[in-house]
Structure formats: C-alpha cells, structure tokens
C-alpha cells in the first residue's frame, strides 16, 4: 500500500532539516547503496553500447570542433546518419539526454551548462563533450577504438550465458555451453555474424596492446626471424609487430573459419590448424589472450607444443593479465583481473585468469626453466618463457 503524500513529505522534511544520514563506510545506509550500485552495474555497459551504436563519441569528436555539443545537435547528427532526411524528428531527444547524463556521471562525457541560454530545456542548454574515457571509443584515423571490444562484451550471446553462472557451481558445467548447446569455439564457427564481432573485438584490442609489446620487447624481437602467433585471429597482432620489425616472417595459426576471413598482410602467412594438435616450428611462439581461455591441462599441453616447436634458445611470448594476490586495498587492477576471471568462467570452457604462482606451475609442468615478466601500460603483462 502506498504511503500518503503528507507522510512522505514529513520524512523528507526531517531528513533535510538538520538530521544527517550516516554515510560512513561501515554504515548500513552506505552498504545498502553499495549493494544497489552493484545490482544496477549492468546498466553501465548497456548505456555505453547504446552510445557507441549511436556513434555519439565520433559525432562529438568530428562535429564539435574539439568542443562539446548540445543534446539537440547530437540528436540532429544521429538522425542525419540514420535517415535519408536531415530531420531528427524520429530521434527521442529526451531519452538521448538521459543516457548522456548517466554516462557523464561516470566520467564518460563532460557535462556543462551553456551560459546565457534563453531556452530552459536541458536538451538545449546542456552540452556534452569528450573525456579521456570516451576518446577511447572514437575510431579516428588510428583505428584503435575500444568500441568493437565493448560491443562483444555487451552482446546478447555472452549476456545469455551469464544467466547460467550459478549452475556452474551446482553442476560443474560450462555456462556458455549450457546457454547455447555448444562450446564458444563451435558457436563462432557456426555463426558468421558473431564470429565477425569477435574478430573485430580481438583486432581492436591487439592494435593497442601489441603496439606496446613491439616497442617494449624491441631488443628481443631483433633476434627473432620466424614468429608464430598461436590463435592469432585476423593477424593484426603480428602486423603490429612486423610494422616495427619487418625482418620477421610471421605465421598466423588459427582455426579454418577464422583464417577464411583473415585479410592478406605483408610478411604474414595465414595457416589453418588446431593449436592443441600442432604448432609449426619457429624461433619464437606468441600467445595473446590464449592461455586464459583454457583449463590447466589444456594449457600444459599447449605450452608443451610450444616448447617442442622452438629451438634450445627459443622463446615463448605470452600476453596475459596477472591477478594480484595482495588483497590489501583491493586495487583497481586486482578487481579488474577478477572481473576478467569471472568472465572467463562464462565465455570459455574451463578458462580462467591466474596469479603469477599459478602461471609458474604451468610453465614448470611444460618443461620451461625460467621466465621473466615485462609490465605493460595495461592490465596485461608480457611473460617471456625460456628453456634455459
């Protein structure tokens, strides 16, 4: 039964007339707010997805001359891009404003009120601009937008698999298989549209991370003549390395349905194959975001294949996140690593993120005697494995 309006007004009056609500970290009120923040966290990627699909970051970047735009102007350009008419009458400006306002509250966009604006409507007097976060979603000339990766993570294929997360505990099942009746790799092979979304996401991530790897491990690449990228997708990771080290001959190894759509890349040979069965011989083997896709036994098998494929002085290069063990303060990088880990429970068949100690045990079981960790300016690190 709804409370009478006068009783609601009475409660609000008491709360605003000098009676302060306890918002200390330990208070029940703060804990309830934290809980609701988690409950509604699914709104964040979906609002970001809407912004990317509406091309909002790109519109502000290209139409705002480096500055913010009003909601009305953003709506106009959305309408122009989605209709043969220049009218934006079919764009709901009110809904657009609310999405922008929400994302601005999390620092995705700037929000500022236009001074001396005669119109009282927020959609006209409030302007939204880019921040460091939304600039990461702008395609631009460098083709390094994180938008494709966002669209993959927010795709209904993955979201449906999350509905079965509790069943993984009760049954020991793989949630993706439970949701779709097949493994993620089978699903990619049978669904060209999702395969395209997946490959574009991996390519967008590779452009950023691998450019850093190519520069950070510069001296190491100078002694490598042949490099196999295991599970290399469309070959973009290799292309970033060959851009800096053109003397390397690259081999991009992946499943047939992936190689079938891989574009020609100078210096790169696309090769069909199952990495768990065979890896071609080379001076070095590279795996980016591959180890976390698999359980321990499959990882040991894959690492042994890599060991066999390289000479005595060969290297295996692994790009993965390393989960921090230190729980003190729960740093952002640790939390993000654990977010990745839960995601691997859903996206893969037995995959997980690992601590350094867990990686070390895998390397030792596969026969490697040493490894070094090269920290990258991202969550991921470069792990360099040696036989010596």
Short mmCIF file of C-alpha atoms in Angstrom, two decimals:
data_model
loop_
_atom_site.label_atom_id
_atom_site.label_comp_id
_atom_site.label_asym_id
_atom_site.label_seq_id
_atom_site.Cartn_x
_atom_site.Cartn_y
_atom_site.Cartn_z
CA UNK A 1 0.00 0.00 0.00
CA UNK A 2 1.40 3.39 -0.96
CA UNK A 3 2.20 5.85 1.82
CA UNK A 4 0.15 9.08 1.95
CA UNK A 5 1.92 12.04 0.38
CA UNK A 6 1.89 14.02 3.63
CA UNK A 7 3.82 11.25 5.43
CA UNK A 8 6.44 11.20 2.65
CA UNK A 9 6.77 14.97 2.89
CA UNK A 10 7.16 14.67 6.66
CA UNK A 11 10.02 12.15 6.29
CA UNK A 12 11.76 14.31 3.67
CA UNK A 13 11.36 17.38 5.85
CA UNK A 14 13.02 15.63 8.79
CA UNK A 15 15.88 14.43 6.58
CA UNK A 16 16.54 17.92 5.23
CA UNK A 17 16.12 19.95 8.40
CA UNK A 18 19.42 19.23 10.09
CA UNK A 19 19.15 15.46 10.59
CA UNK A 20 22.17 13.94 8.84
CA UNK A 21 22.21 10.44 7.34
CA UNK A 22 25.18 8.33 8.45
CA UNK A 23 27.23 7.66 5.31
CA UNK A 24 30.42 6.31 6.89
CA UNK A 25 31.93 3.28 5.07
CA UNK A 26 30.64 0.93 7.79
CA UNK A 27 27.10 2.32 7.99
CA UNK A 28 24.11 0.27 6.92
CA UNK A 29 23.00 3.07 4.61
CA UNK A 30 26.32 3.11 2.78
CA UNK A 31 26.38 -0.67 2.49
CA UNK A 32 22.88 -0.65 1.01
CA UNK A 33 23.95 1.99 -1.51
CA UNK A 34 26.98 -0.13 -2.42
CA UNK A 35 24.74 -3.15 -2.93
CA UNK A 36 22.39 -1.25 -5.22
CA UNK A 37 25.36 0.14 -7.13
CA UNK A 38 26.38 -3.47 -7.84
CA UNK A 39 22.82 -4.57 -8.66
CA UNK A 40 22.44 -1.89 -11.30
CA UNK A 41 26.00 -2.17 -12.66
CA UNK A 42 24.72 -3.98 -15.75
CA UNK A 43 23.32 -0.62 -16.88
CA UNK A 44 26.84 0.75 -17.48
CA UNK A 45 27.96 -1.42 -20.43
CA UNK A 46 24.50 -1.29 -21.99
CA UNK A 47 24.45 2.53 -21.88
CA UNK A 48 27.98 2.56 -23.32
CA UNK A 49 26.85 0.16 -26.03
CA UNK A 50 23.95 2.48 -26.92
CA UNK A 51 26.35 5.42 -27.15
CA UNK A 52 28.70 3.50 -29.47
CA UNK A 53 25.86 2.19 -31.68
CA UNK A 54 24.53 5.75 -31.94
CA UNK A 55 28.09 6.85 -32.81
CA UNK A 56 27.99 9.57 -30.14
CA UNK A 57 31.74 9.71 -29.35
CA UNK A 58 32.52 10.02 -33.06
CA UNK A 59 29.87 12.72 -33.53
CA UNK A 60 31.24 14.86 -30.71
CA UNK A 61 34.82 14.35 -31.96
CA UNK A 62 34.10 15.27 -35.57
CA UNK A 63 31.19 17.72 -35.31
CA UNK A 64 32.13 19.58 -32.16
CA UNK A 65 35.42 21.03 -33.45
CA UNK A 66 37.11 19.73 -30.34
CA UNK A 67 34.44 21.09 -28.04
CA UNK A 68 31.13 19.89 -26.54
CA UNK A 69 27.80 19.70 -28.34
CA UNK A 70 24.24 20.23 -27.13
CA UNK A 71 21.93 17.24 -27.00
CA UNK A 72 19.88 18.80 -29.80
CA UNK A 73 22.92 18.94 -32.11
CA UNK A 74 24.00 15.41 -31.22
CA UNK A 75 20.44 14.24 -31.96
CA UNK A 76 20.50 16.06 -35.31
CA UNK A 77 23.64 14.23 -36.42
CA UNK A 78 22.28 10.88 -35.18
CA UNK A 79 19.14 11.50 -37.22
CA UNK A 80 21.11 12.51 -40.30
CA UNK A 81 23.20 9.35 -40.12
CA UNK A 82 20.18 7.09 -39.69
CA UNK A 83 17.78 8.60 -42.21
CA UNK A 84 17.77 9.85 -45.77
CA UNK A 85 16.18 13.01 -44.36
CA UNK A 86 18.15 15.67 -42.47
CA UNK A 87 15.33 15.90 -39.92
CA UNK A 88 15.94 14.47 -36.45
CA UNK A 89 12.24 14.24 -35.59
CA UNK A 90 12.47 10.46 -35.10
CA UNK A 91 15.30 10.79 -32.54
CA UNK A 92 13.97 10.94 -28.98
CA UNK A 93 15.99 13.82 -27.54
CA UNK A 94 14.76 13.18 -24.00
CA UNK A 95 15.99 9.58 -23.95
CA UNK A 96 19.28 10.66 -25.53
CA UNK A 97 19.79 13.31 -22.83
CA UNK A 98 19.21 10.80 -20.05
CA UNK A 99 21.76 8.36 -21.49
CA UNK A 100 24.34 11.13 -21.87
CA UNK A 101 23.65 12.46 -18.36
CA UNK A 102 24.11 8.98 -16.88
CA UNK A 103 27.38 8.34 -18.71
CA UNK A 104 28.64 11.80 -17.76
CA UNK A 105 28.08 10.94 -14.10
CA UNK A 106 30.71 8.20 -14.54
CA UNK A 107 33.16 10.44 -16.36
CA UNK A 108 32.50 9.12 -19.85
CA UNK A 109 31.46 12.59 -21.08
CA UNK A 110 31.81 16.09 -19.73
CA UNK A 111 28.57 17.89 -18.86
CA UNK A 112 28.33 21.66 -18.79
CA UNK A 113 25.56 24.22 -18.84
CA UNK A 114 25.65 26.80 -21.60
CA UNK A 115 25.63 30.31 -20.10
CA UNK A 116 23.04 32.88 -21.21
CA UNK A 117 20.88 30.21 -22.82
CA UNK A 118 17.34 31.55 -23.11
CA UNK A 119 15.72 28.16 -23.56
CA UNK A 120 15.09 26.36 -20.25
CA UNK A 121 15.21 22.90 -21.83
CA UNK A 122 18.19 20.85 -20.60
CA UNK A 123 18.49 19.32 -24.06
CA UNK A 124 19.45 22.74 -25.41
CA UNK A 125 21.33 24.40 -22.57
CA UNK A 126 23.40 21.36 -21.50
CA UNK A 127 26.40 20.39 -23.62
CA UNK A 128 28.34 17.12 -23.56
CA UNK A 129 31.99 16.72 -24.52
CA UNK A 130 34.63 14.02 -24.71
CA UNK A 131 36.79 12.86 -21.81
CA UNK A 132 39.80 10.55 -21.80
CA UNK A 133 37.38 7.61 -21.49
CA UNK A 134 35.11 8.49 -24.43
CA UNK A 135 38.13 9.33 -26.60
CA UNK A 136 38.99 5.63 -26.36
CA UNK A 137 35.70 4.94 -28.17
CA UNK A 138 36.47 7.25 -31.11
CA UNK A 139 37.55 5.35 -34.21
CA UNK A 140 39.59 8.13 -35.75
CA UNK A 141 42.46 7.57 -38.14
CA UNK A 142 44.42 5.21 -35.90
CA UNK A 143 41.68 2.56 -35.87
CA UNK A 144 42.29 1.98 -32.16
CA UNK A 145 38.78 2.40 -30.80
CA UNK A 146 37.76 0.11 -27.94
CA UNK A 147 34.21 0.19 -29.31
CA UNK A 148 34.38 -3.23 -31.02
CA UNK A 149 35.57 -4.83 -27.77
CA UNK A 150 32.70 -3.20 -25.87
CA UNK A 151 30.18 -4.46 -28.43
CA UNK A 152 31.47 -8.02 -27.97
CA UNK A 153 31.29 -8.00 -24.17
CA UNK A 154 27.80 -6.41 -24.24
CA UNK A 155 26.49 -8.80 -26.92
CA UNK A 156 23.43 -10.87 -26.01
CA UNK A 157 25.33 -14.07 -26.82
CA UNK A 158 27.56 -13.54 -23.80
CA UNK A 159 24.85 -11.97 -21.65
CA UNK A 160 22.64 -15.03 -22.09
CA UNK A 161 25.47 -17.26 -20.87
CA UNK A 162 25.69 -15.23 -17.65
CA UNK A 163 22.16 -16.39 -16.76
CA UNK A 164 23.63 -19.84 -16.05
CA UNK A 165 26.53 -18.76 -13.84
CA UNK A 166 25.00 -20.29 -10.69
CA UNK A 167 24.58 -23.61 -12.50
CA UNK A 168 28.34 -23.83 -12.96
CA UNK A 169 28.56 -24.15 -9.18
CA UNK A 170 25.70 -26.62 -8.84
CA UNK A 171 26.59 -28.83 -11.81
CA UNK A 172 30.21 -28.06 -12.68
CA UNK A 173 29.02 -27.18 -16.18
CA UNK A 174 30.28 -24.62 -18.66
CA UNK A 175 27.82 -21.72 -18.71
CA UNK A 176 28.30 -20.87 -22.39
CA UNK A 177 27.62 -24.48 -23.40
CA UNK A 178 24.58 -24.54 -21.13
CA UNK A 179 23.15 -21.41 -22.75
CA UNK A 180 23.89 -22.23 -26.39
CA UNK A 181 24.23 -26.01 -26.58
CA UNK A 182 27.80 -25.89 -27.89
CA UNK A 183 31.24 -24.61 -26.95
CA UNK A 184 32.24 -20.99 -27.67
CA UNK A 185 34.58 -22.13 -30.45
CA UNK A 186 31.84 -24.21 -32.11
CA UNK A 187 29.46 -21.27 -31.81
CA UNK A 188 31.95 -18.96 -33.52
CA UNK A 189 32.36 -21.48 -36.33
CA UNK A 190 28.59 -21.75 -36.85
CA UNK A 191 27.62 -18.08 -36.50
CA UNK A 192 29.38 -15.79 -39.02
CA UNK A 193 27.90 -12.59 -37.57
CA UNK A 194 29.12 -13.28 -34.03
CA UNK A 195 32.43 -14.51 -35.43
CA UNK A 196 32.79 -11.11 -37.14
CA UNK A 197 32.02 -9.26 -33.88
CA UNK A 198 34.52 -11.44 -32.01
CA UNK A 199 37.33 -10.99 -34.55
CA UNK A 200 36.83 -7.22 -34.73
CA UNK A 201 36.97 -7.04 -30.93
CA UNK A 202 40.20 -9.04 -30.77
CA UNK A 203 41.69 -6.90 -33.53
CA UNK A 204 40.83 -3.65 -31.74
CA UNK A 205 42.49 -4.88 -28.56
CA UNK A 206 45.55 -6.11 -30.46
CA UNK A 207 46.16 -2.74 -32.12
CA UNK A 208 46.64 -1.07 -28.76
CA UNK A 209 48.33 -3.78 -26.68
CA UNK A 210 50.62 -5.20 -29.35
CA UNK A 211 51.94 -1.80 -30.40
CA UNK A 212 53.22 -1.53 -26.82
CA UNK A 213 54.61 -5.09 -26.87
CA UNK A 214 56.51 -4.38 -30.12
CA UNK A 215 58.25 -1.39 -28.55
CA UNK A 216 58.70 -2.77 -25.02
CA UNK A 217 60.32 -6.03 -26.20
CA UNK A 218 62.20 -4.30 -29.01
CA UNK A 219 65.61 -5.91 -28.32
CA UNK A 220 64.05 -9.37 -28.02
CA UNK A 221 62.35 -9.17 -31.41
CA UNK A 222 65.62 -8.22 -33.13
CA UNK A 223 66.95 -11.77 -32.73
CA UNK A 224 63.75 -13.46 -33.94
CA UNK A 225 63.48 -14.48 -37.60
CA UNK A 226 60.27 -16.52 -37.51
CA UNK A 227 57.33 -15.90 -35.16
CA UNK A 228 54.15 -17.98 -34.86
CA UNK A 229 51.10 -16.24 -33.38
CA UNK A 230 49.02 -19.06 -31.90
CA UNK A 231 45.31 -18.29 -32.13
CA UNK A 232 46.24 -15.06 -33.87
CA UNK A 233 42.79 -14.37 -35.29
CA UNK A 234 42.87 -11.95 -38.21
CA UNK A 235 46.64 -11.46 -37.89
CA UNK A 236 46.54 -7.92 -36.51
CA UNK A 237 48.83 -8.71 -33.54
CA UNK A 238 51.50 -9.94 -35.94
CA UNK A 239 51.01 -6.92 -38.19
CA UNK A 240 51.73 -4.59 -35.25
CA UNK A 241 54.99 -6.41 -34.53
CA UNK A 242 56.06 -6.61 -38.17
CA UNK A 243 55.38 -2.89 -38.50
CA UNK A 244 58.26 -2.31 -36.07
CA UNK A 245 60.31 -5.42 -37.00
CA UNK A 246 59.91 -6.06 -40.73
CA UNK A 247 62.72 -8.67 -40.80
CA UNK A 248 60.43 -11.20 -39.02
CA UNK A 249 58.47 -13.77 -41.01
CA UNK A 250 55.11 -14.17 -39.30
CA UNK A 251 52.85 -17.24 -39.23
CA UNK A 252 49.28 -16.70 -38.07
CA UNK A 253 47.84 -20.01 -36.79
CA UNK A 254 44.11 -20.31 -36.18
CA UNK A 255 41.04 -22.40 -36.92
CA UNK A 256 39.74 -22.65 -40.52
CA UNK A 257 36.66 -20.43 -40.01
CA UNK A 258 38.93 -17.67 -38.68
CA UNK A 259 41.60 -17.93 -41.36
CA UNK A 260 38.90 -17.92 -44.02
CA UNK A 261 38.15 -14.24 -43.31
CA UNK A 262 41.70 -13.08 -42.46
CA UNK A 263 42.92 -10.30 -44.79
CA UNK A 264 46.26 -10.51 -46.64
CA UNK A 265 49.08 -8.98 -44.54
CA UNK A 266 52.57 -8.36 -45.89
CA UNK A 267 55.05 -10.69 -44.22
CA UNK A 268 52.35 -12.88 -42.65
CA UNK A 269 51.37 -16.41 -43.70
CA UNK A 270 47.89 -17.41 -42.56
CA UNK A 271 47.83 -21.09 -41.57
CA UNK A 272 44.85 -23.26 -40.68
CA UNK A 273 45.30 -25.59 -37.73
CA UNK A 274 44.37 -26.66 -34.22
CA UNK A 275 46.95 -25.35 -31.75
CA UNK A 276 46.33 -28.23 -29.36
CA UNK A 277 47.36 -30.70 -32.08
CA UNK A 278 50.29 -28.98 -33.76
CA UNK A 279 52.28 -25.73 -33.71
CA UNK A 280 54.72 -25.06 -36.59
CA UNK A 281 58.39 -24.64 -35.73
CA UNK A 282 59.73 -21.12 -35.24
CA UNK A 283 62.28 -19.07 -33.33
CA UNK A 284 59.51 -17.85 -31.07
CA UNK A 285 55.88 -18.63 -30.30
CA UNK A 286 53.45 -15.91 -29.24
CA UNK A 287 50.11 -16.25 -27.49
CA UNK A 288 47.96 -13.22 -26.67
CA UNK A 289 44.89 -13.87 -24.54
CA UNK A 290 45.07 -17.60 -25.28
CA UNK A 291 46.20 -19.19 -22.00
CA UNK A 292 43.27 -17.67 -20.11
CA UNK A 293 40.84 -19.43 -22.48
CA UNK A 294 41.75 -22.89 -21.18
CA UNK A 295 41.95 -25.06 -18.08
CA UNK A 296 45.30 -26.15 -16.63
CA UNK A 297 45.60 -29.44 -18.53
CA UNK A 298 44.94 -27.86 -21.92
CA UNK A 299 47.39 -25.04 -21.07
CA UNK A 300 50.16 -27.51 -20.20
CA UNK A 301 49.53 -29.35 -23.47
CA UNK A 302 49.63 -26.09 -25.41
CA UNK A 303 52.82 -24.97 -23.67
CA UNK A 304 54.47 -28.33 -24.37
CA UNK A 305 53.57 -27.97 -28.05
CA UNK A 306 55.22 -24.53 -27.93
CA UNK A 307 58.27 -26.00 -26.18
CA UNK A 308 58.63 -28.63 -28.91
CA UNK A 309 58.22 -26.07 -31.70
CA UNK A 310 61.08 -23.82 -30.57
CA UNK A 311 64.88 -24.34 -30.58
CA UNK A 312 67.04 -24.51 -27.43
CA UNK A 313 67.40 -20.73 -27.37
CA UNK A 314 63.82 -20.12 -28.48
CA UNK A 315 61.25 -18.03 -26.64
CA UNK A 316 57.55 -18.26 -25.89
CA UNK A 317 55.87 -14.89 -25.51
CA UNK A 318 52.62 -14.77 -23.55
CA UNK A 319 50.44 -11.70 -23.15
CA UNK A 320 48.03 -12.14 -20.26
CA UNK A 321 46.69 -10.42 -17.16
CA UNK A 322 48.29 -11.49 -13.89
CA UNK A 323 45.91 -11.45 -10.94
CA UNK A 324 47.43 -9.74 -7.92
CA UNK A 325 47.45 -11.79 -4.72
CA UNK A 326 47.57 -8.81 -2.36
CA UNK A 327 44.05 -8.13 -1.10
CA UNK A 328 45.02 -5.02 0.84
CA UNK A 329 43.05 -2.09 -0.50
CA UNK A 330 41.65 -4.19 -3.38
CA UNK A 331 43.33 -2.17 -6.14
CA UNK A 332 41.56 -1.46 -9.41
CA UNK A 333 43.92 -3.76 -11.30
CA UNK A 334 43.14 -6.65 -8.91
CA UNK A 335 39.40 -6.06 -9.21
CA UNK A 336 39.63 -5.87 -12.98
CA UNK A 337 41.65 -9.07 -13.03
CA UNK A 338 38.92 -10.78 -11.01
CA UNK A 339 36.25 -9.37 -13.35
CA UNK A 340 38.17 -10.95 -16.21
CA UNK A 341 38.29 -14.21 -14.27
CA UNK A 342 34.51 -14.42 -13.80
CA UNK A 343 34.11 -13.51 -17.46
CA UNK A 344 36.34 -16.44 -18.43
CA UNK A 345 34.03 -18.72 -16.43
CA UNK A 346 31.24 -17.60 -18.76
CA UNK A 347 32.99 -17.08 -22.09
CA UNK A 348 35.14 -20.22 -22.22
CA UNK A 349 35.22 -23.92 -21.42
CA UNK A 350 37.40 -24.01 -18.33
CA UNK A 351 39.38 -20.80 -18.84
CA UNK A 352 40.48 -18.53 -16.01
CA UNK A 353 42.78 -15.69 -15.07
CA UNK A 354 45.82 -16.67 -13.00
CA UNK A 355 48.21 -15.38 -10.38
CA UNK A 356 51.96 -15.44 -11.05
CA UNK A 357 52.29 -18.57 -8.91
CA UNK A 358 49.64 -20.35 -10.99
CA UNK A 359 51.44 -19.38 -14.21
CA UNK A 360 54.73 -20.62 -12.74
CA UNK A 361 53.30 -24.07 -12.07
CA UNK A 362 52.05 -24.35 -15.67
CA UNK A 363 55.43 -23.30 -17.07
CA UNK A 364 57.30 -25.81 -14.91
CA UNK A 365 54.98 -28.67 -15.88
CA UNK A 366 55.55 -27.86 -19.55
CA UNK A 367 59.34 -28.03 -19.13
CA UNK A 368 60.33 -24.36 -19.11
CA UNK A 369 63.12 -23.49 -16.68
CA UNK A 370 62.76 -19.71 -16.45
CA UNK A 371 60.53 -16.79 -17.25
CA UNK A 372 60.59 -13.02 -16.99
CA UNK A 373 57.68 -10.60 -16.63
CA UNK A 374 57.64 -7.37 -18.61
CA UNK A 375 55.00 -4.99 -17.30
CA UNK A 376 52.91 -3.24 -19.96
CA UNK A 377 50.94 0.00 -19.50
CA UNK A 378 47.75 -2.07 -19.39
CA UNK A 379 46.33 -4.77 -17.16
CA UNK A 380 48.20 -7.35 -19.25
CA UNK A 381 51.87 -8.23 -18.91
CA UNK A 382 54.32 -9.86 -21.29
CA UNK A 383 55.68 -13.16 -19.95
CA UNK A 384 58.81 -14.39 -21.73
CA UNK A 385 59.48 -18.13 -21.31
CA UNK A 386 62.91 -19.74 -21.86
CA UNK A 387 64.16 -23.31 -21.88
CA UNK A 388 67.50 -22.38 -20.32
#
